[in-house]
Short mmCIF file of C-alpha atoms in Angstrom, two decimals:
data_model
loop_
_atom_site.label_atom_id
_atom_site.label_comp_id
_atom_site.label_asym_id
_atom_site.label_seq_id
_atom_site.Cartn_x
_atom_site.Cartn_y
_atom_site.Cartn_z
CA MET W 1 0.32 0.00 0.00
CA ALA W 2 1.25 3.33 -1.04
CA GLN W 3 2.02 5.93 1.90
CA SER W 4 0.36 9.26 1.39
CA LYS W 5 2.06 12.69 0.71
CA PRO W 6 2.65 14.49 3.99
CA LEU W 7 0.86 18.03 3.45
CA PRO W 8 2.77 21.27 4.27
CA LEU W 9 1.44 23.52 7.19
CA SER W 10 2.33 26.85 8.02
CA LYS W 11 3.15 27.80 11.67
CA LYS W 12 -0.18 29.80 12.00
CA GLN W 13 -2.01 26.43 10.92
CA ILE W 14 -0.04 24.51 13.51
CA LYS W 15 -0.69 26.81 16.20
CA GLU W 16 -4.35 26.65 15.62
CA LYS W 17 -4.53 22.80 15.28
CA VAL W 18 -2.83 22.57 18.90
CA ALA W 19 -4.99 25.16 20.40
CA SER W 20 -8.15 23.38 19.25
CA GLY W 21 -7.23 20.40 21.03
CA GLU W 22 -6.77 18.25 17.89
CA PHE W 23 -3.00 17.58 18.33
CA ILE W 24 -1.19 16.83 21.57
CA LEU W 25 2.57 17.01 21.77
CA ASP W 26 3.81 13.66 22.12
CA ALA W 27 6.83 13.94 24.63
CA LYS W 28 8.44 10.68 23.54
CA LEU W 29 8.60 11.49 19.76
CA SER W 30 9.57 15.20 20.39
CA ASP W 31 12.40 13.89 22.70
CA LYS W 32 13.42 11.23 20.51
CA TYR W 33 13.86 13.46 17.31
CA ASN W 34 14.61 16.61 19.44
CA SER W 35 11.75 18.59 18.01
CA PRO W 36 8.09 19.42 18.95
CA THR W 37 6.16 16.52 17.54
CA TYR W 38 2.27 16.21 17.76
CA LYS W 39 -0.21 13.48 17.53
CA SER W 40 -4.06 13.42 16.77
CA ARG W 41 -6.36 10.97 18.01
CA ASN W 42 -6.66 8.98 14.80
CA GLY W 43 -2.90 8.55 14.56
CA ASN W 44 -2.31 11.87 12.20
CA ILE W 45 1.36 13.38 13.02
CA ILE W 46 2.77 17.12 12.67
CA THR W 47 6.31 17.62 12.64
CA VAL W 48 7.65 21.14 12.86
CA ASN W 49 10.58 22.62 11.11
CA ASN W 50 11.87 26.40 10.96
CA LYS W 51 9.37 27.21 7.96
CA GLY W 52 6.26 25.52 9.72
CA GLY W 53 5.97 21.87 9.48
CA PHE W 54 3.98 18.98 7.91
CA ILE W 55 0.94 16.82 8.47
CA TRP W 56 1.43 12.92 8.15
CA SER W 57 -1.27 10.37 7.86
CA SER W 58 0.55 8.08 10.16
CA LEU W 59 3.62 7.50 12.31
CA SER W 60 4.91 5.09 9.99
CA ASP W 61 4.62 7.29 6.82
CA MET W 62 6.71 10.00 9.03
CA LEU W 63 9.74 7.28 10.00
CA ARG W 64 9.74 6.43 6.51
CA LEU W 65 10.27 9.97 5.46
CA PHE W 66 8.48 10.56 2.28
CA GLU W 67 6.84 8.93 -0.37
CA LEU W 68 7.22 11.03 -3.45
CA ASP W 69 5.58 10.41 -7.13
CA SER W 70 6.32 7.27 -8.84
CA GLU W 71 8.94 8.76 -10.65
CA ASN W 72 10.93 9.44 -7.46
CA THR W 73 9.98 6.92 -4.87
CA GLU W 74 13.00 4.75 -5.88
CA ALA W 75 15.36 7.47 -5.99
CA TYR W 76 14.57 9.14 -2.61
CA ASP W 77 13.19 6.40 -0.48
CA LEU W 78 15.57 5.42 2.44
CA SER W 79 13.58 2.86 3.95
CA ASN W 80 15.76 0.01 2.42
CA TRP W 81 19.04 1.93 1.95
CA ILE W 82 20.66 0.50 4.97
CA THR W 83 19.89 -3.22 5.63
CA ASP W 84 23.07 -4.02 7.19
CA ILE W 85 24.94 -2.19 9.97
CA GLN W 86 28.11 -3.13 8.44
CA GLN W 87 27.34 -0.87 5.82
CA LEU W 88 28.30 1.96 7.93
CA LYS W 89 32.29 1.37 7.31
CA GLU W 90 32.16 2.19 3.98
CA LEU W 91 29.86 4.89 3.90
CA PRO W 92 32.55 7.46 4.85
CA SER W 93 34.63 6.70 1.77
CA ASN W 94 32.18 5.99 -0.96
CA THR W 95 30.05 9.09 0.10
CA LEU W 96 33.67 11.11 -0.75
CA ASP W 97 34.13 9.08 -3.92
CA VAL W 98 30.60 9.63 -5.28
CA LEU W 99 30.49 13.48 -4.40
CA SER W 100 34.15 14.30 -5.70
CA ALA W 101 33.28 12.47 -8.90
CA GLU W 102 30.09 14.28 -9.17
CA LEU W 103 31.75 17.64 -8.59
CA LYS W 104 34.81 17.03 -10.57
CA ILE W 105 36.62 18.10 -7.61
CA LYS W 106 38.34 16.48 -4.33
CA LEU W 107 36.06 16.54 -1.46
CA ASP W 108 36.49 15.84 2.36
CA TYR W 109 34.39 16.56 5.65
CA SER W 110 35.39 20.19 6.10
CA GLU W 111 33.56 23.22 5.82
CA ASN W 112 35.13 24.34 2.78
CA SER W 113 34.08 21.36 0.91
CA LEU W 114 30.50 21.73 2.62
CA ASN W 115 30.37 25.26 0.94
CA LYS W 116 31.26 23.71 -2.25
CA LEU W 117 29.06 21.32 -1.95
CA ASP W 118 25.94 23.65 -1.15
CA LYS W 119 26.82 25.56 -3.84
CA TYR W 120 26.48 22.59 -6.41
CA PHE W 121 23.30 21.25 -4.55
CA GLN W 122 21.62 24.58 -5.11
CA SER W 123 22.27 24.77 -8.70
CA GLN W 124 20.43 21.15 -9.56
CA ASN W 125 17.01 20.72 -10.36
CA ARG W 126 17.42 16.79 -9.97
CA ILE W 127 19.58 14.63 -7.76
CA ASP W 128 20.24 11.15 -8.98
CA ARG W 129 20.05 8.31 -6.25
CA PRO W 130 23.81 7.77 -5.71
CA VAL W 131 24.36 11.46 -4.92
CA PHE W 132 21.05 11.96 -2.55
CA LEU W 133 22.42 9.22 -0.57
CA SER W 134 25.84 10.64 -0.44
CA LEU W 135 24.32 13.98 0.73
CA VAL W 136 22.30 12.41 3.16
CA TYR W 137 25.57 10.72 4.80
CA TYR W 138 27.45 13.74 4.17
CA SER W 139 24.99 15.78 6.43
CA CYS W 140 25.09 13.56 9.20
CA GLU W 141 28.93 13.09 9.22
CA LEU W 142 29.11 16.98 9.02
CA LEU W 143 26.77 17.29 11.95
CA SER W 144 27.97 15.02 13.79
CA GLN W 145 31.76 16.56 13.87
CA ARG W 146 30.22 19.90 15.05
CA LEU W 147 28.34 18.10 17.84
CA GLY W 148 31.12 15.78 18.97
CA GLY W 149 28.64 12.64 18.38
CA THR W 150 28.63 9.95 16.08
CA VAL W 151 26.83 8.50 12.94
CA THR W 152 25.18 5.37 13.84
CA VAL W 153 21.46 3.63 12.88
CA ASP W 154 18.51 3.16 14.61
CA LYS W 155 16.01 0.16 13.94
CA LEU W 156 12.83 1.40 13.06
CA ASP W 157 10.92 -2.20 13.49
CA ALA W 158 11.49 -5.91 12.83
CA GLN W 159 10.59 -6.04 9.18
CA SER W 160 12.45 -2.81 7.98
CA GLY W 161 15.94 -1.86 7.58
CA TYR W 162 17.79 0.75 9.30
CA THR W 163 17.61 4.64 9.46
CA LEU W 164 20.64 6.68 9.52
CA VAL W 165 21.07 9.22 12.18
CA VAL W 166 23.38 11.43 14.38
CA LYS W 167 23.81 10.86 18.20
CA ASP W 168 25.15 13.44 20.37
CA LYS W 169 27.10 12.60 23.76
CA LYS W 170 23.41 12.58 25.39
CA SER W 171 22.12 9.79 22.89
CA ARG W 172 19.96 12.48 21.67
CA THR W 173 18.95 11.67 18.05
CA TYR W 174 19.59 14.10 14.80
CA MET W 175 18.33 13.36 11.21
CA PRO W 176 19.46 16.55 9.66
CA TYR W 177 18.55 14.80 5.97
CA VAL W 178 14.61 15.45 6.74
CA ASP W 179 14.84 19.10 5.63
CA LEU W 180 16.97 17.99 2.94
CA ILE W 181 14.34 15.65 1.90
CA GLU W 182 11.55 18.51 2.05
CA CYS W 183 13.51 20.58 -0.07
CA ILE W 184 13.55 18.07 -2.89
CA LEU W 185 9.94 17.40 -2.15
CA GLU W 186 8.77 20.59 -2.35
CA LYS W 187 10.97 21.48 -5.41
CA GLU W 188 12.70 24.04 -3.49
CA LYS W 189 16.45 25.36 -3.20
CA CYS W 190 17.67 25.20 -0.03
CA SER W 191 21.03 25.37 1.80
CA LEU W 192 22.82 22.12 3.08
CA LYS W 193 24.54 24.34 5.15
CA GLU W 194 21.98 26.22 6.60
CA ILE W 195 20.46 22.94 7.60
CA ILE W 196 23.30 21.79 9.34
CA ASP W 197 23.87 25.08 11.27
CA LEU W 198 20.19 24.72 12.29
CA GLU W 199 20.44 21.31 13.80
CA SER W 200 23.87 22.95 15.22
CA GLN W 201 21.88 25.68 16.77
CA ARG W 202 19.34 23.24 18.27
CA TYR W 203 21.84 21.23 20.05
CA LYS W 204 23.52 24.15 21.74
CA LEU W 205 19.88 25.40 22.78
CA MET W 206 19.38 22.09 24.24
CA ASP W 207 22.45 22.05 26.22
CA GLY W 208 22.34 25.74 27.26
CA ALA W 209 25.32 27.06 25.35
#
């Protein structure tokens, strides 16, 4: 059964839905993803970002991220990407190989390379799957460096594969690529650097820095 697309909400719309009592803050999900997450009685989920947020038909849809149109589903679906935790060992070098080949310059996990990658990403109308997956890992690696954390995986359920996450020193979970996928979904130009900056700022606020 196909997943339904998440619908964008403005900050005002989210405020109204919460104020009406239709959606209630889910403390466990909010803590897990370090962002206000609301749930309705019928299982709908609201996630919040810096622009507003999205409403999802179910928790499983939210966890599997985004179901795009049939042409893009295979390219941007992460649900079956990491099926074995041992894949993590190869991702750091494979990611740099793919991105360096795409940009035709040597990249590393530095702010300078991030700026070059960011400029390239904003100039593209479509990102193919190998590059997309590399951007997902790259965003996690850069964020983990800033937080002094680690890139690891979480198991969603017994049937699914793993989902890539960043965990800080207090084992709080971050998924910086969620905003990246939102940009692709909405066909918007966004900054990978800005996404990582926002997640870094969220970490500092939670730590009282």
